[in-house]
Amino acid sequence: MTYCTKKISAVFVLEQNGKFLFLKRTDIFNGYYLLPGGHVDEGERVIDAAIRELKEELGITVIAQDLQFIMVKPDEKYINFFFRVLKWQGIPHNMEPEKHADIAWLDLSHSEIYPDVIEELKTIQSGICYLEK
């Protein structure tokens, strides 16, 4: 029997004044804005990875109670767990300039947001907690 192993990632939705926080990628998805997120390490709990990744990518501190699970989206390579960040300490900034050219609060009409991300956010806004292609 053959098994398929997927990686697990945590994806973050930070929202203020009707805008979402995005990172403009310079590595994969070059030139597009994506939601912040990162991989879950082997043996790591998803919630612990989320807390770690928010510190590594954005320089902000959160506790588990400040993260609200909102959706899971499996794709060809990953199982993506989406969390709404309800509150945080610090000012989000680009902690990984080798991967991100910019950090910005944008509404969904911005032309450089990766199309799948717009679909994901609209799904979340509609209250659906599972999205599969």
Short mmCIF file of N, CA and C in Angstrom, two decimals:
data_model
loop_
_atom_site.label_atom_id
_atom_site.label_comp_id
_atom_site.label_asym_id
_atom_site.label_seq_id
_atom_site.Cartn_x
_atom_site.Cartn_y
_atom_site.Cartn_z
N MET A 1 0.84 -1.17 0.00
CA MET A 1 0.00 0.00 0.00
C MET A 1 0.89 1.24 0.00
N THR A 2 0.53 2.23 -0.79
CA THR A 2 1.28 3.49 -0.87
C THR A 2 0.55 4.57 -0.08
N TYR A 3 1.31 5.30 0.72
CA TYR A 3 0.75 6.39 1.49
C TYR A 3 1.28 7.71 0.98
N CYS A 4 0.46 8.70 1.00
CA CYS A 4 0.86 10.05 0.59
C CYS A 4 1.03 10.88 1.85
N THR A 5 2.17 11.50 1.98
CA THR A 5 2.42 12.33 3.15
C THR A 5 2.39 13.79 2.72
N LYS A 6 1.59 14.57 3.42
CA LYS A 6 1.52 16.00 3.15
C LYS A 6 2.17 16.75 4.30
N LYS A 7 2.67 17.93 3.99
CA LYS A 7 3.18 18.81 5.02
C LYS A 7 2.01 19.56 5.63
N ILE A 8 2.23 20.07 6.83
CA ILE A 8 1.18 20.83 7.51
C ILE A 8 1.68 22.27 7.66
N SER A 9 0.79 23.22 7.42
CA SER A 9 1.15 24.62 7.60
C SER A 9 0.06 25.35 8.40
N ALA A 10 0.49 26.44 9.01
CA ALA A 10 -0.43 27.34 9.71
C ALA A 10 -0.46 28.65 8.93
N VAL A 11 -1.65 29.16 8.68
CA VAL A 11 -1.84 30.40 7.92
C VAL A 11 -2.60 31.37 8.81
N PHE A 12 -2.24 32.66 8.74
CA PHE A 12 -2.77 33.63 9.69
C PHE A 12 -3.56 34.74 9.01
N VAL A 13 -4.70 35.06 9.62
CA VAL A 13 -5.55 36.15 9.17
C VAL A 13 -5.52 37.22 10.26
N LEU A 14 -4.89 38.33 9.95
CA LEU A 14 -4.88 39.50 10.82
C LEU A 14 -5.69 40.57 10.10
N GLU A 15 -6.67 41.13 10.77
CA GLU A 15 -7.57 42.11 10.14
C GLU A 15 -7.69 43.34 11.02
N GLN A 16 -7.61 44.50 10.37
CA GLN A 16 -7.82 45.79 11.03
C GLN A 16 -8.52 46.73 10.07
N ASN A 17 -9.57 47.36 10.52
CA ASN A 17 -10.27 48.38 9.74
C ASN A 17 -10.64 47.88 8.34
N GLY A 18 -11.09 46.65 8.24
CA GLY A 18 -11.51 46.10 6.96
C GLY A 18 -10.39 45.70 6.02
N LYS A 19 -9.15 45.72 6.50
CA LYS A 19 -8.01 45.33 5.68
C LYS A 19 -7.30 44.15 6.34
N PHE A 20 -6.63 43.37 5.50
CA PHE A 20 -5.91 42.19 5.95
C PHE A 20 -4.41 42.41 5.81
N LEU A 21 -3.65 41.74 6.67
CA LEU A 21 -2.20 41.86 6.61
C LEU A 21 -1.64 40.83 5.63
N PHE A 22 -0.84 41.32 4.70
CA PHE A 22 -0.22 40.48 3.68
C PHE A 22 1.28 40.69 3.64
N LEU A 23 1.96 39.66 3.14
CA LEU A 23 3.39 39.74 2.86
C LEU A 23 3.59 39.55 1.37
N LYS A 24 4.40 40.40 0.76
CA LYS A 24 4.69 40.28 -0.67
C LYS A 24 5.90 39.38 -0.83
N ARG A 25 5.70 38.26 -1.51
CA ARG A 25 6.74 37.24 -1.61
C ARG A 25 7.79 37.60 -2.65
N THR A 26 9.03 37.22 -2.35
CA THR A 26 10.12 37.38 -3.32
C THR A 26 10.68 36.03 -3.73
N ASP A 27 10.32 34.96 -3.01
CA ASP A 27 10.82 33.63 -3.37
C ASP A 27 9.75 32.92 -4.19
N ILE A 28 8.97 32.06 -3.58
CA ILE A 28 7.86 31.44 -4.30
C ILE A 28 6.73 32.45 -4.40
N PHE A 29 5.91 32.35 -5.40
CA PHE A 29 4.82 33.30 -5.66
C PHE A 29 5.38 34.72 -5.82
N ASN A 30 6.53 34.83 -6.44
CA ASN A 30 7.24 36.10 -6.59
C ASN A 30 6.33 37.23 -7.06
N GLY A 31 6.27 38.28 -6.25
CA GLY A 31 5.53 39.48 -6.60
C GLY A 31 4.09 39.50 -6.12
N TYR A 32 3.60 38.40 -5.59
CA TYR A 32 2.24 38.36 -5.09
C TYR A 32 2.20 38.55 -3.58
N TYR A 33 1.10 39.12 -3.12
CA TYR A 33 0.85 39.22 -1.68
C TYR A 33 0.13 37.95 -1.22
N LEU A 34 0.62 37.37 -0.14
CA LEU A 34 0.02 36.20 0.48
C LEU A 34 -0.19 36.47 1.96
N LEU A 35 -1.03 35.65 2.57
CA LEU A 35 -1.20 35.72 4.02
C LEU A 35 0.06 35.18 4.68
N PRO A 36 0.40 35.69 5.86
CA PRO A 36 1.54 35.12 6.57
C PRO A 36 1.23 33.69 7.00
N GLY A 37 2.29 32.90 7.11
CA GLY A 37 2.11 31.52 7.54
C GLY A 37 3.43 30.78 7.50
N GLY A 38 3.40 29.55 7.96
CA GLY A 38 4.62 28.76 7.95
C GLY A 38 4.37 27.30 8.25
N HIS A 39 5.43 26.52 8.11
CA HIS A 39 5.35 25.07 8.29
C HIS A 39 5.31 24.67 9.76
N VAL A 40 4.65 23.57 9.99
CA VAL A 40 4.65 22.92 11.29
C VAL A 40 5.79 21.91 11.27
N ASP A 41 6.68 22.01 12.23
CA ASP A 41 7.81 21.09 12.30
C ASP A 41 7.35 19.72 12.78
N GLU A 42 8.11 18.69 12.42
CA GLU A 42 7.79 17.33 12.85
C GLU A 42 7.69 17.26 14.38
N GLY A 43 6.61 16.70 14.86
CA GLY A 43 6.40 16.55 16.29
C GLY A 43 5.85 17.79 16.98
N GLU A 44 5.68 18.88 16.25
CA GLU A 44 5.21 20.14 16.83
C GLU A 44 3.69 20.22 16.73
N ARG A 45 3.05 20.73 17.75
CA ARG A 45 1.61 20.96 17.69
C ARG A 45 1.34 22.16 16.78
N VAL A 46 0.23 22.14 16.05
CA VAL A 46 -0.11 23.21 15.11
C VAL A 46 -0.17 24.55 15.85
N ILE A 47 -0.79 24.59 17.01
CA ILE A 47 -0.94 25.85 17.74
C ILE A 47 0.43 26.39 18.17
N ASP A 48 1.35 25.50 18.55
CA ASP A 48 2.69 25.94 18.93
C ASP A 48 3.45 26.47 17.71
N ALA A 49 3.26 25.82 16.57
CA ALA A 49 3.89 26.31 15.34
C ALA A 49 3.34 27.68 14.97
N ALA A 50 2.04 27.87 15.17
CA ALA A 50 1.43 29.17 14.85
C ALA A 50 2.05 30.28 15.69
N ILE A 51 2.19 30.03 16.98
CA ILE A 51 2.79 31.03 17.87
C ILE A 51 4.23 31.33 17.45
N ARG A 52 4.98 30.27 17.14
CA ARG A 52 6.38 30.42 16.72
C ARG A 52 6.48 31.18 15.39
N GLU A 53 5.67 30.79 14.43
CA GLU A 53 5.74 31.42 13.10
C GLU A 53 5.35 32.89 13.13
N LEU A 54 4.37 33.26 13.95
CA LEU A 54 4.01 34.67 14.05
C LEU A 54 5.17 35.50 14.58
N LYS A 55 5.93 34.95 15.50
CA LYS A 55 7.10 35.65 16.02
C LYS A 55 8.20 35.72 14.96
N GLU A 56 8.43 34.60 14.26
CA GLU A 56 9.50 34.54 13.25
C GLU A 56 9.20 35.41 12.03
N GLU A 57 7.97 35.39 11.55
CA GLU A 57 7.63 36.12 10.32
C GLU A 57 7.29 37.58 10.56
N LEU A 58 6.55 37.85 11.64
CA LEU A 58 6.01 39.20 11.84
C LEU A 58 6.56 39.91 13.08
N GLY A 59 7.30 39.19 13.92
CA GLY A 59 7.85 39.81 15.12
C GLY A 59 6.81 40.14 16.18
N ILE A 60 5.67 39.45 16.14
CA ILE A 60 4.62 39.71 17.13
C ILE A 60 4.50 38.52 18.07
N THR A 61 3.99 38.79 19.25
CA THR A 61 3.79 37.77 20.27
C THR A 61 2.30 37.52 20.45
N VAL A 62 1.94 36.24 20.44
CA VAL A 62 0.55 35.84 20.70
C VAL A 62 0.56 34.68 21.69
N ILE A 63 -0.57 34.48 22.31
CA ILE A 63 -0.77 33.30 23.13
C ILE A 63 -1.88 32.47 22.48
N ALA A 64 -1.95 31.21 22.87
CA ALA A 64 -2.89 30.29 22.23
C ALA A 64 -4.33 30.81 22.26
N GLN A 65 -4.73 31.45 23.34
CA GLN A 65 -6.11 31.95 23.47
C GLN A 65 -6.41 33.07 22.47
N ASP A 66 -5.37 33.66 21.90
CA ASP A 66 -5.56 34.75 20.94
C ASP A 66 -5.66 34.25 19.50
N LEU A 67 -5.61 32.94 19.31
CA LEU A 67 -5.72 32.35 17.99
C LEU A 67 -7.03 31.59 17.88
N GLN A 68 -7.81 31.92 16.85
CA GLN A 68 -9.09 31.27 16.64
C GLN A 68 -9.01 30.45 15.35
N PHE A 69 -9.17 29.14 15.48
CA PHE A 69 -9.19 28.29 14.28
C PHE A 69 -10.39 28.68 13.43
N ILE A 70 -10.15 28.85 12.11
CA ILE A 70 -11.27 29.27 11.26
C ILE A 70 -11.48 28.39 10.02
N MET A 71 -10.43 27.68 9.57
CA MET A 71 -10.63 26.87 8.36
C MET A 71 -9.47 25.92 8.17
N VAL A 72 -9.75 24.80 7.51
CA VAL A 72 -8.70 23.91 7.04
C VAL A 72 -8.87 23.77 5.52
N LYS A 73 -7.73 23.77 4.84
CA LYS A 73 -7.75 23.66 3.38
C LYS A 73 -6.62 22.73 2.94
N PRO A 74 -6.96 21.48 2.58
CA PRO A 74 -5.93 20.62 2.03
C PRO A 74 -5.74 20.92 0.54
N ASP A 75 -4.50 20.77 0.09
CA ASP A 75 -4.23 20.86 -1.35
C ASP A 75 -3.28 19.74 -1.73
N GLU A 76 -2.63 19.85 -2.87
CA GLU A 76 -1.80 18.76 -3.36
C GLU A 76 -0.63 18.44 -2.43
N LYS A 77 -0.06 19.45 -1.77
CA LYS A 77 1.14 19.25 -0.97
C LYS A 77 0.96 19.49 0.53
N TYR A 78 -0.05 20.28 0.90
CA TYR A 78 -0.18 20.73 2.29
C TYR A 78 -1.58 20.51 2.84
N ILE A 79 -1.63 20.44 4.15
CA ILE A 79 -2.88 20.61 4.89
C ILE A 79 -2.70 21.94 5.62
N ASN A 80 -3.45 22.94 5.20
CA ASN A 80 -3.31 24.31 5.71
C ASN A 80 -4.37 24.59 6.77
N PHE A 81 -3.91 24.95 7.97
CA PHE A 81 -4.80 25.33 9.05
C PHE A 81 -4.79 26.85 9.16
N PHE A 82 -5.96 27.46 9.04
CA PHE A 82 -6.09 28.92 9.09
C PHE A 82 -6.53 29.36 10.48
N PHE A 83 -5.87 30.39 10.98
CA PHE A 83 -6.20 30.96 12.28
C PHE A 83 -6.42 32.46 12.16
N ARG A 84 -7.46 32.95 12.81
CA ARG A 84 -7.64 34.39 12.97
C ARG A 84 -6.86 34.80 14.21
N VAL A 85 -6.03 35.83 14.07
CA VAL A 85 -5.26 36.34 15.19
C VAL A 85 -6.11 37.44 15.82
N LEU A 86 -6.66 37.16 16.99
CA LEU A 86 -7.61 38.07 17.64
C LEU A 86 -6.90 39.27 18.27
N LYS A 87 -5.74 39.04 18.85
CA LYS A 87 -4.93 40.15 19.38
C LYS A 87 -3.48 39.69 19.45
N TRP A 88 -2.61 40.68 19.50
CA TRP A 88 -1.18 40.40 19.52
C TRP A 88 -0.46 41.53 20.21
N GLN A 89 0.79 41.25 20.59
CA GLN A 89 1.66 42.27 21.17
C GLN A 89 2.76 42.57 20.17
N GLY A 90 3.04 43.86 20.01
CA GLY A 90 4.06 44.28 19.06
C GLY A 90 3.44 44.82 17.80
N ILE A 91 4.29 45.36 16.96
CA ILE A 91 3.86 45.90 15.67
C ILE A 91 4.34 44.95 14.58
N PRO A 92 3.41 44.40 13.79
CA PRO A 92 3.84 43.49 12.73
C PRO A 92 4.82 44.16 11.77
N HIS A 93 5.91 43.48 11.52
CA HIS A 93 6.89 43.97 10.55
C HIS A 93 7.56 42.79 9.86
N ASN A 94 8.24 43.05 8.79
CA ASN A 94 8.85 42.01 7.96
C ASN A 94 10.12 41.50 8.62
N MET A 95 10.05 40.31 9.19
CA MET A 95 11.20 39.70 9.86
C MET A 95 12.02 38.82 8.91
N GLU A 96 11.52 38.61 7.69
CA GLU A 96 12.21 37.74 6.74
C GLU A 96 12.36 38.44 5.39
N PRO A 97 13.23 39.47 5.33
CA PRO A 97 13.36 40.22 4.08
C PRO A 97 13.91 39.39 2.91
N GLU A 98 14.51 38.25 3.21
CA GLU A 98 14.98 37.37 2.13
C GLU A 98 13.81 36.66 1.43
N LYS A 99 12.64 36.65 2.06
CA LYS A 99 11.45 36.02 1.49
C LYS A 99 10.36 37.00 1.11
N HIS A 100 10.36 38.19 1.76
CA HIS A 100 9.25 39.14 1.59
C HIS A 100 9.78 40.53 1.24
N ALA A 101 9.21 41.10 0.20
CA ALA A 101 9.62 42.44 -0.22
C ALA A 101 8.84 43.53 0.50
N ASP A 102 7.68 43.18 1.05
CA ASP A 102 6.81 44.20 1.63
C ASP A 102 5.85 43.54 2.61
N ILE A 103 5.36 44.34 3.52
CA ILE A 103 4.28 43.95 4.41
C ILE A 103 3.25 45.07 4.32
N ALA A 104 1.96 44.70 4.16
CA ALA A 104 0.96 45.75 3.94
C ALA A 104 -0.41 45.29 4.39
N TRP A 105 -1.19 46.27 4.88
CA TRP A 105 -2.61 46.06 5.17
C TRP A 105 -3.37 46.42 3.90
N LEU A 106 -4.07 45.45 3.31
CA LEU A 106 -4.73 45.65 2.02
C LEU A 106 -6.17 45.15 2.08
N ASP A 107 -7.03 45.76 1.25
CA ASP A 107 -8.35 45.18 1.09
C ASP A 107 -8.30 44.20 -0.09
N LEU A 108 -9.34 43.43 -0.26
CA LEU A 108 -9.31 42.34 -1.24
C LEU A 108 -9.35 42.80 -2.69
N SER A 109 -9.49 44.09 -2.93
CA SER A 109 -9.50 44.59 -4.31
C SER A 109 -8.09 44.82 -4.85
N HIS A 110 -7.07 44.70 -4.02
CA HIS A 110 -5.70 44.96 -4.46
C HIS A 110 -5.30 43.94 -5.52
N SER A 111 -4.75 44.40 -6.63
CA SER A 111 -4.48 43.55 -7.79
C SER A 111 -3.33 42.57 -7.61
N GLU A 112 -2.47 42.76 -6.63
CA GLU A 112 -1.32 41.87 -6.48
C GLU A 112 -1.53 40.77 -5.43
N ILE A 113 -2.74 40.63 -4.91
CA ILE A 113 -3.03 39.54 -3.99
C ILE A 113 -3.22 38.27 -4.82
N TYR A 114 -2.57 37.21 -4.40
CA TYR A 114 -2.67 35.94 -5.12
C TYR A 114 -4.14 35.50 -5.16
N PRO A 115 -4.66 35.14 -6.34
CA PRO A 115 -6.10 34.84 -6.48
C PRO A 115 -6.63 33.78 -5.51
N ASP A 116 -5.87 32.74 -5.23
CA ASP A 116 -6.33 31.72 -4.29
C ASP A 116 -6.57 32.30 -2.90
N VAL A 117 -5.77 33.29 -2.52
CA VAL A 117 -5.91 33.91 -1.21
C VAL A 117 -7.22 34.68 -1.12
N ILE A 118 -7.59 35.34 -2.17
CA ILE A 118 -8.88 36.05 -2.19
C ILE A 118 -10.02 35.04 -2.00
N GLU A 119 -9.94 33.91 -2.70
CA GLU A 119 -10.95 32.86 -2.56
C GLU A 119 -10.99 32.34 -1.13
N GLU A 120 -9.82 32.12 -0.53
CA GLU A 120 -9.76 31.63 0.85
C GLU A 120 -10.42 32.62 1.82
N LEU A 121 -10.09 33.89 1.68
CA LEU A 121 -10.66 34.89 2.59
C LEU A 121 -12.16 35.05 2.41
N LYS A 122 -12.63 34.98 1.19
CA LYS A 122 -14.08 35.05 0.95
C LYS A 122 -14.79 33.83 1.53
N THR A 123 -14.15 32.68 1.45
CA THR A 123 -14.72 31.46 2.06
C THR A 123 -14.80 31.62 3.56
N ILE A 124 -13.74 32.13 4.17
CA ILE A 124 -13.73 32.36 5.61
C ILE A 124 -14.81 33.34 6.01
N GLN A 125 -14.94 34.44 5.24
CA GLN A 125 -15.96 35.44 5.55
C GLN A 125 -17.37 34.87 5.45
N SER A 126 -17.57 33.86 4.62
CA SER A 126 -18.89 33.26 4.48
C SER A 126 -19.20 32.27 5.59
N GLY A 127 -18.20 31.97 6.42
CA GLY A 127 -18.43 31.06 7.55
C GLY A 127 -18.11 29.61 7.28
N ILE A 128 -17.65 29.30 6.08
CA ILE A 128 -17.29 27.92 5.75
C ILE A 128 -15.92 27.62 6.38
N CYS A 129 -15.79 26.44 6.98
CA CYS A 129 -14.53 26.13 7.65
C CYS A 129 -13.74 25.02 6.98
N TYR A 130 -14.14 24.62 5.78
CA TYR A 130 -13.39 23.61 5.03
C TYR A 130 -13.44 23.99 3.56
N LEU A 131 -12.28 23.99 2.92
CA LEU A 131 -12.21 24.34 1.50
C LEU A 131 -11.28 23.37 0.82
N GLU A 132 -11.77 22.71 -0.22
CA GLU A 132 -10.95 21.77 -0.96
C GLU A 132 -11.17 21.99 -2.44
N LYS A 133 -10.10 21.91 -3.18
CA LYS A 133 -10.23 22.09 -4.64
C LYS A 133 -10.55 20.79 -5.30
#
